[in-house]
Amino acid sequence: MTDDRTTGTDPGEVTLGRIETEVALLMRFGEATRRGTGTMEHRLLDRAAYVILRHLADAGPQNVSALAATLNLDGSTVTRQLSAMQRDGLIARAPDPTDGRGTVVSPTAAGLQRMAAVQAARTRLYGDILATWSPDDRDTLAQLLHRLNQALQSRPRPR
C-alpha cells in the first residue's frame, strides 16, 4: 500500500474509493450467495419482487407512482414488475380511493407467505455468515447499512 502523503492523493478520496469497491463487492457477493444457496426458499422470489413485497408489507397498499418513487425506479419498470407479480398471484390491484383513474397495489396472502419464507431463509443465511461477529458488530453493521440505504434513497434522481 502506498503512503497517501507521498502520492498527493486525498485521504478522503482514498476512503471513498474503498467504500465504492466494498459496495460493488457486496452487491456481487450478495447476488452470488443468493444464487449459490442450495435452499429453495431463496429462489421463491426474484430480487425485485422481494423488495416490492417487503415495502408493501411495511408501508401498506401503494399506488404505482408512490411505489416507484420510494424504490427510486421508473414507473414503467415498476408497472412491468407488478404485472409479472400479479400473474404469479403475489399482488392484487384495487381502484385507488384518492384517484379513480389509478390503482393501489397490495400484497396477497400468497405473496406475503413467499416473502416471509425468503426473509427467514436470508436471516438464517446471514446468521451463519456473521456467526463469529459480536452482537455489537452486527448491530453496528445494521445501523450503518440503514444509514447508507437512507442516503441512497433520499438522493435526488436525475431527470
PDB file of C-alpha atoms in Angstrom:
ATOM      1  CA  MET A   1       0.000   0.000   0.000  1.00  0.00           C
ATOM      2  CA  THR A   2       1.273   3.467  -0.826  1.00  0.00           C
ATOM      3  CA  ASP A   3       1.558   6.335   1.573  1.00  0.00           C
ATOM      4  CA  ASP A   4      -1.158   8.832   0.648  1.00  0.00           C
ATOM      5  CA  ARG A   5       1.030  11.746   1.780  1.00  0.00           C
ATOM      6  CA  THR A   6       3.689  10.964  -0.814  1.00  0.00           C
ATOM      7  CA  THR A   7       1.327  10.357  -3.736  1.00  0.00           C
ATOM      8  CA  GLY A   8      -0.671  13.524  -3.158  1.00  0.00           C
ATOM      9  CA  THR A   9      -3.892  11.505  -3.003  1.00  0.00           C
ATOM     10  CA  ASP A  10      -6.551  12.988  -0.748  1.00  0.00           C
ATOM     11  CA  PRO A  11      -7.220  10.544   2.125  1.00  0.00           C
ATOM     12  CA  GLY A  12     -10.931  11.301   1.836  1.00  0.00           C
ATOM     13  CA  GLU A  13     -10.871  10.232  -1.815  1.00  0.00           C
ATOM     14  CA  VAL A  14      -8.999   7.061  -0.882  1.00  0.00           C
ATOM     15  CA  THR A  15     -11.684   6.244   1.693  1.00  0.00           C
ATOM     16  CA  LEU A  16     -14.464   6.917  -0.817  1.00  0.00           C
ATOM     17  CA  GLY A  17     -12.699   4.646  -3.296  1.00  0.00           C
ATOM     18  CA  ARG A  18     -12.563   1.896  -0.676  1.00  0.00           C
ATOM     19  CA  ILE A  19     -16.277   2.371   0.035  1.00  0.00           C
ATOM     20  CA  GLU A  20     -17.089   2.177  -3.676  1.00  0.00           C
ATOM     21  CA  THR A  21     -15.108  -1.050  -4.011  1.00  0.00           C
ATOM     22  CA  GLU A  22     -16.687  -2.619  -0.926  1.00  0.00           C
ATOM     23  CA  VAL A  23     -20.224  -1.726  -2.045  1.00  0.00           C
ATOM     24  CA  ALA A  24     -19.535  -3.169  -5.518  1.00  0.00           C
ATOM     25  CA  LEU A  25     -18.214  -6.366  -3.930  1.00  0.00           C
ATOM     26  CA  LEU A  26     -21.154  -6.500  -1.508  1.00  0.00           C
ATOM     27  CA  MET A  27     -23.621  -6.399  -4.401  1.00  0.00           C
ATOM     28  CA  ARG A  28     -21.665  -9.018  -6.360  1.00  0.00           C
ATOM     29  CA  PHE A  29     -21.148 -11.412  -3.437  1.00  0.00           C
ATOM     30  CA  GLY A  30     -24.707 -10.896  -2.200  1.00  0.00           C
ATOM     31  CA  GLU A  31     -26.145 -11.929  -5.557  1.00  0.00           C
ATOM     32  CA  ALA A  32     -23.710 -14.828  -5.928  1.00  0.00           C
ATOM     33  CA  THR A  33     -24.586 -16.020  -2.419  1.00  0.00           C
ATOM     34  CA  ARG A  34     -28.305 -15.828  -3.171  1.00  0.00           C
ATOM     35  CA  ARG A  35     -27.910 -17.783  -6.421  1.00  0.00           C
ATOM     36  CA  GLY A  36     -25.484 -20.274  -4.920  1.00  0.00           C
ATOM     37  CA  THR A  37     -27.537 -21.134  -1.864  1.00  0.00           C
ATOM     38  CA  GLY A  38     -28.938 -24.619  -2.096  1.00  0.00           C
ATOM     39  CA  THR A  39     -32.240 -23.994  -0.370  1.00  0.00           C
ATOM     40  CA  MET A  40     -35.393 -23.461  -2.382  1.00  0.00           C
ATOM     41  CA  GLU A  41     -36.614 -20.608  -0.182  1.00  0.00           C
ATOM     42  CA  HIS A  42     -34.002 -18.271  -1.669  1.00  0.00           C
ATOM     43  CA  ARG A  43     -35.466 -18.831  -5.127  1.00  0.00           C
ATOM     44  CA  LEU A  44     -39.136 -18.288  -4.310  1.00  0.00           C
ATOM     45  CA  LEU A  45     -38.936 -14.639  -5.405  1.00  0.00           C
ATOM     46  CA  ASP A  46     -36.655 -12.639  -7.625  1.00  0.00           C
ATOM     47  CA  ARG A  47     -34.936  -9.655  -6.045  1.00  0.00           C
ATOM     48  CA  ALA A  48     -37.382  -7.066  -7.449  1.00  0.00           C
ATOM     49  CA  ALA A  49     -40.479  -8.929  -6.241  1.00  0.00           C
ATOM     50  CA  TYR A  50     -38.922  -9.435  -2.811  1.00  0.00           C
ATOM     51  CA  VAL A  51     -38.127  -5.732  -2.382  1.00  0.00           C
ATOM     52  CA  ILE A  52     -41.584  -4.675  -3.573  1.00  0.00           C
ATOM     53  CA  LEU A  53     -43.334  -7.133  -1.260  1.00  0.00           C
ATOM     54  CA  ARG A  54     -41.171  -6.096   1.711  1.00  0.00           C
ATOM     55  CA  HIS A  55     -42.068  -2.467   1.090  1.00  0.00           C
ATOM     56  CA  LEU A  56     -45.787  -3.173   0.669  1.00  0.00           C
ATOM     57  CA  ALA A  57     -45.793  -5.316   3.823  1.00  0.00           C
ATOM     58  CA  ASP A  58     -44.226  -2.454   5.796  1.00  0.00           C
ATOM     59  CA  ALA A  59     -45.942   0.562   4.224  1.00  0.00           C
ATOM     60  CA  GLY A  60     -49.302  -0.852   3.204  1.00  0.00           C
ATOM     61  CA  PRO A  61     -51.056  -0.541  -0.154  1.00  0.00           C
ATOM     62  CA  GLN A  62     -49.464   1.925  -2.564  1.00  0.00           C
ATOM     63  CA  ASN A  63     -50.196   3.360  -5.961  1.00  0.00           C
ATOM     64  CA  VAL A  64     -47.633   2.692  -8.667  1.00  0.00           C
ATOM     65  CA  SER A  65     -46.171   6.200  -8.676  1.00  0.00           C
ATOM     66  CA  ALA A  66     -45.626   6.209  -4.896  1.00  0.00           C
ATOM     67  CA  LEU A  67     -44.045   2.767  -5.086  1.00  0.00           C
ATOM     68  CA  ALA A  68     -41.775   3.848  -7.939  1.00  0.00           C
ATOM     69  CA  ALA A  69     -40.729   6.999  -6.077  1.00  0.00           C
ATOM     70  CA  THR A  70     -39.984   5.102  -2.876  1.00  0.00           C
ATOM     71  CA  LEU A  71     -37.923   2.472  -4.683  1.00  0.00           C
ATOM     72  CA  ASN A  72     -36.261   5.099  -6.880  1.00  0.00           C
ATOM     73  CA  LEU A  73     -37.422   3.351 -10.056  1.00  0.00           C
ATOM     74  CA  ASP A  74     -39.117   4.438 -13.242  1.00  0.00           C
ATOM     75  CA  GLY A  75     -42.895   3.966 -13.194  1.00  0.00           C
ATOM     76  CA  SER A  76     -42.824   1.791 -16.316  1.00  0.00           C
ATOM     77  CA  THR A  77     -40.273  -0.522 -14.683  1.00  0.00           C
ATOM     78  CA  VAL A  78     -42.455  -0.917 -11.594  1.00  0.00           C
ATOM     79  CA  THR A  79     -45.536  -1.473 -13.766  1.00  0.00           C
ATOM     80  CA  ARG A  80     -43.793  -4.333 -15.621  1.00  0.00           C
ATOM     81  CA  GLN A  81     -42.634  -5.895 -12.358  1.00  0.00           C
ATOM     82  CA  LEU A  82     -46.104  -5.595 -10.847  1.00  0.00           C
ATOM     83  CA  SER A  83     -47.728  -7.170 -13.911  1.00  0.00           C
ATOM     84  CA  ALA A  84     -45.491 -10.227 -13.537  1.00  0.00           C
ATOM     85  CA  MET A  85     -46.187 -10.336  -9.799  1.00  0.00           C
ATOM     86  CA  GLN A  86     -49.935 -10.118 -10.406  1.00  0.00           C
ATOM     87  CA  ARG A  87     -49.738 -13.016 -12.893  1.00  0.00           C
ATOM     88  CA  ASP A  88     -47.947 -15.015 -10.190  1.00  0.00           C
ATOM     89  CA  GLY A  89     -50.635 -14.153  -7.612  1.00  0.00           C
ATOM     90  CA  LEU A  90     -48.237 -12.153  -5.411  1.00  0.00           C
ATOM     91  CA  ILE A  91     -50.050  -8.811  -5.521  1.00  0.00           C
ATOM     92  CA  ALA A  92     -53.584  -7.565  -6.101  1.00  0.00           C
ATOM     93  CA  ARG A  93     -54.732  -4.300  -7.621  1.00  0.00           C
ATOM     94  CA  ALA A  94     -57.736  -2.283  -6.486  1.00  0.00           C
ATOM     95  CA  PRO A  95     -59.089   1.126  -7.515  1.00  0.00           C
ATOM     96  CA  ASP A  96     -57.246   3.991  -5.827  1.00  0.00           C
ATOM     97  CA  PRO A  97     -59.756   5.644  -3.471  1.00  0.00           C
ATOM     98  CA  THR A  98     -57.987   9.009  -3.891  1.00  0.00           C
ATOM     99  CA  ASP A  99     -57.733   8.854  -7.697  1.00  0.00           C
ATOM    100  CA  GLY A 100     -60.397   6.962  -9.603  1.00  0.00           C
ATOM    101  CA  ARG A 101     -58.112   6.622 -12.629  1.00  0.00           C
ATOM    102  CA  GLY A 102     -55.353   4.842 -10.701  1.00  0.00           C
ATOM    103  CA  THR A 103     -54.900   1.611  -8.844  1.00  0.00           C
ATOM    104  CA  VAL A 104     -53.480   0.665  -5.497  1.00  0.00           C
ATOM    105  CA  VAL A 105     -51.277  -2.387  -5.147  1.00  0.00           C
ATOM    106  CA  SER A 106     -51.249  -4.645  -2.092  1.00  0.00           C
ATOM    107  CA  PRO A 107     -49.607  -7.986  -1.355  1.00  0.00           C
ATOM    108  CA  THR A 108     -51.718 -11.131  -1.428  1.00  0.00           C
ATOM    109  CA  ALA A 109     -51.561 -13.759   1.292  1.00  0.00           C
ATOM    110  CA  ALA A 110     -49.509 -15.917  -1.093  1.00  0.00           C
ATOM    111  CA  GLY A 111     -47.143 -13.004  -1.742  1.00  0.00           C
ATOM    112  CA  LEU A 112     -46.671 -12.367   1.966  1.00  0.00           C
ATOM    113  CA  GLN A 113     -46.117 -16.063   2.603  1.00  0.00           C
ATOM    114  CA  ARG A 114     -43.396 -16.291  -0.050  1.00  0.00           C
ATOM    115  CA  MET A 115     -41.806 -13.070   1.166  1.00  0.00           C
ATOM    116  CA  ALA A 116     -41.724 -14.379   4.738  1.00  0.00           C
ATOM    117  CA  ALA A 117     -40.102 -17.633   3.591  1.00  0.00           C
ATOM    118  CA  VAL A 118     -37.398 -15.750   1.671  1.00  0.00           C
ATOM    119  CA  GLN A 119     -36.852 -13.359   4.586  1.00  0.00           C
ATOM    120  CA  ALA A 120     -36.474 -16.253   7.042  1.00  0.00           C
ATOM    121  CA  ALA A 121     -34.019 -18.038   4.737  1.00  0.00           C
ATOM    122  CA  ARG A 122     -31.964 -14.889   4.271  1.00  0.00           C
ATOM    123  CA  THR A 123     -31.971 -14.197   8.010  1.00  0.00           C
ATOM    124  CA  ARG A 124     -30.660 -17.723   8.684  1.00  0.00           C
ATOM    125  CA  LEU A 125     -28.021 -17.290   5.972  1.00  0.00           C
ATOM    126  CA  TYR A 126     -26.752 -14.013   7.410  1.00  0.00           C
ATOM    127  CA  GLY A 127     -26.857 -15.529  10.875  1.00  0.00           C
ATOM    128  CA  ASP A 128     -24.493 -18.232   9.623  1.00  0.00           C
ATOM    129  CA  ILE A 129     -22.258 -15.785   7.745  1.00  0.00           C
ATOM    130  CA  LEU A 130     -21.992 -13.432  10.731  1.00  0.00           C
ATOM    131  CA  ALA A 131     -21.853 -16.140  13.398  1.00  0.00           C
ATOM    132  CA  THR A 132     -18.390 -15.086  14.561  1.00  0.00           C
ATOM    133  CA  TRP A 133     -19.301 -11.393  14.781  1.00  0.00           C
ATOM    134  CA  SER A 134     -20.151  -9.913  18.148  1.00  0.00           C
ATOM    135  CA  PRO A 135     -23.712  -8.685  18.747  1.00  0.00           C
ATOM    136  CA  ASP A 136     -22.342  -5.123  18.878  1.00  0.00           C
ATOM    137  CA  ASP A 137     -20.624  -5.531  15.493  1.00  0.00           C
ATOM    138  CA  ARG A 138     -23.810  -6.941  13.967  1.00  0.00           C
ATOM    139  CA  ASP A 139     -25.801  -4.029  15.374  1.00  0.00           C
ATOM    140  CA  THR A 140     -23.256  -1.507  14.073  1.00  0.00           C
ATOM    141  CA  LEU A 141     -23.380  -3.100  10.619  1.00  0.00           C
ATOM    142  CA  ALA A 142     -27.191  -2.944  10.605  1.00  0.00           C
ATOM    143  CA  GLN A 143     -27.142   0.725  11.642  1.00  0.00           C
ATOM    144  CA  LEU A 144     -24.561   1.716   9.031  1.00  0.00           C
ATOM    145  CA  LEU A 145     -26.299  -0.187   6.233  1.00  0.00           C
ATOM    146  CA  HIS A 146     -29.571   1.507   7.212  1.00  0.00           C
ATOM    147  CA  ARG A 147     -27.901   4.919   7.061  1.00  0.00           C
ATOM    148  CA  LEU A 148     -26.369   4.106   3.675  1.00  0.00           C
ATOM    149  CA  ASN A 149     -29.731   2.968   2.312  1.00  0.00           C
ATOM    150  CA  GLN A 150     -31.428   6.115   3.649  1.00  0.00           C
ATOM    151  CA  ALA A 151     -28.792   8.287   1.967  1.00  0.00           C
ATOM    152  CA  LEU A 152     -29.176   6.387  -1.301  1.00  0.00           C
ATOM    153  CA  GLN A 153     -32.967   6.604  -1.146  1.00  0.00           C
ATOM    154  CA  SER A 154     -33.053  10.329  -0.388  1.00  0.00           C
ATOM    155  CA  ARG A 155     -30.560  11.213  -3.118  1.00  0.00           C
ATOM    156  CA  PRO A 156     -32.312  13.203  -5.859  1.00  0.00           C
ATOM    157  CA  ARG A 157     -32.873  11.226  -9.044  1.00  0.00           C
ATOM    158  CA  PRO A 158     -31.596  12.747 -12.273  1.00  0.00           C
ATOM    159  CA  ARG A 159     -34.431  13.601 -14.635  1.00  0.00           C
TER     160      ARG A 159
END
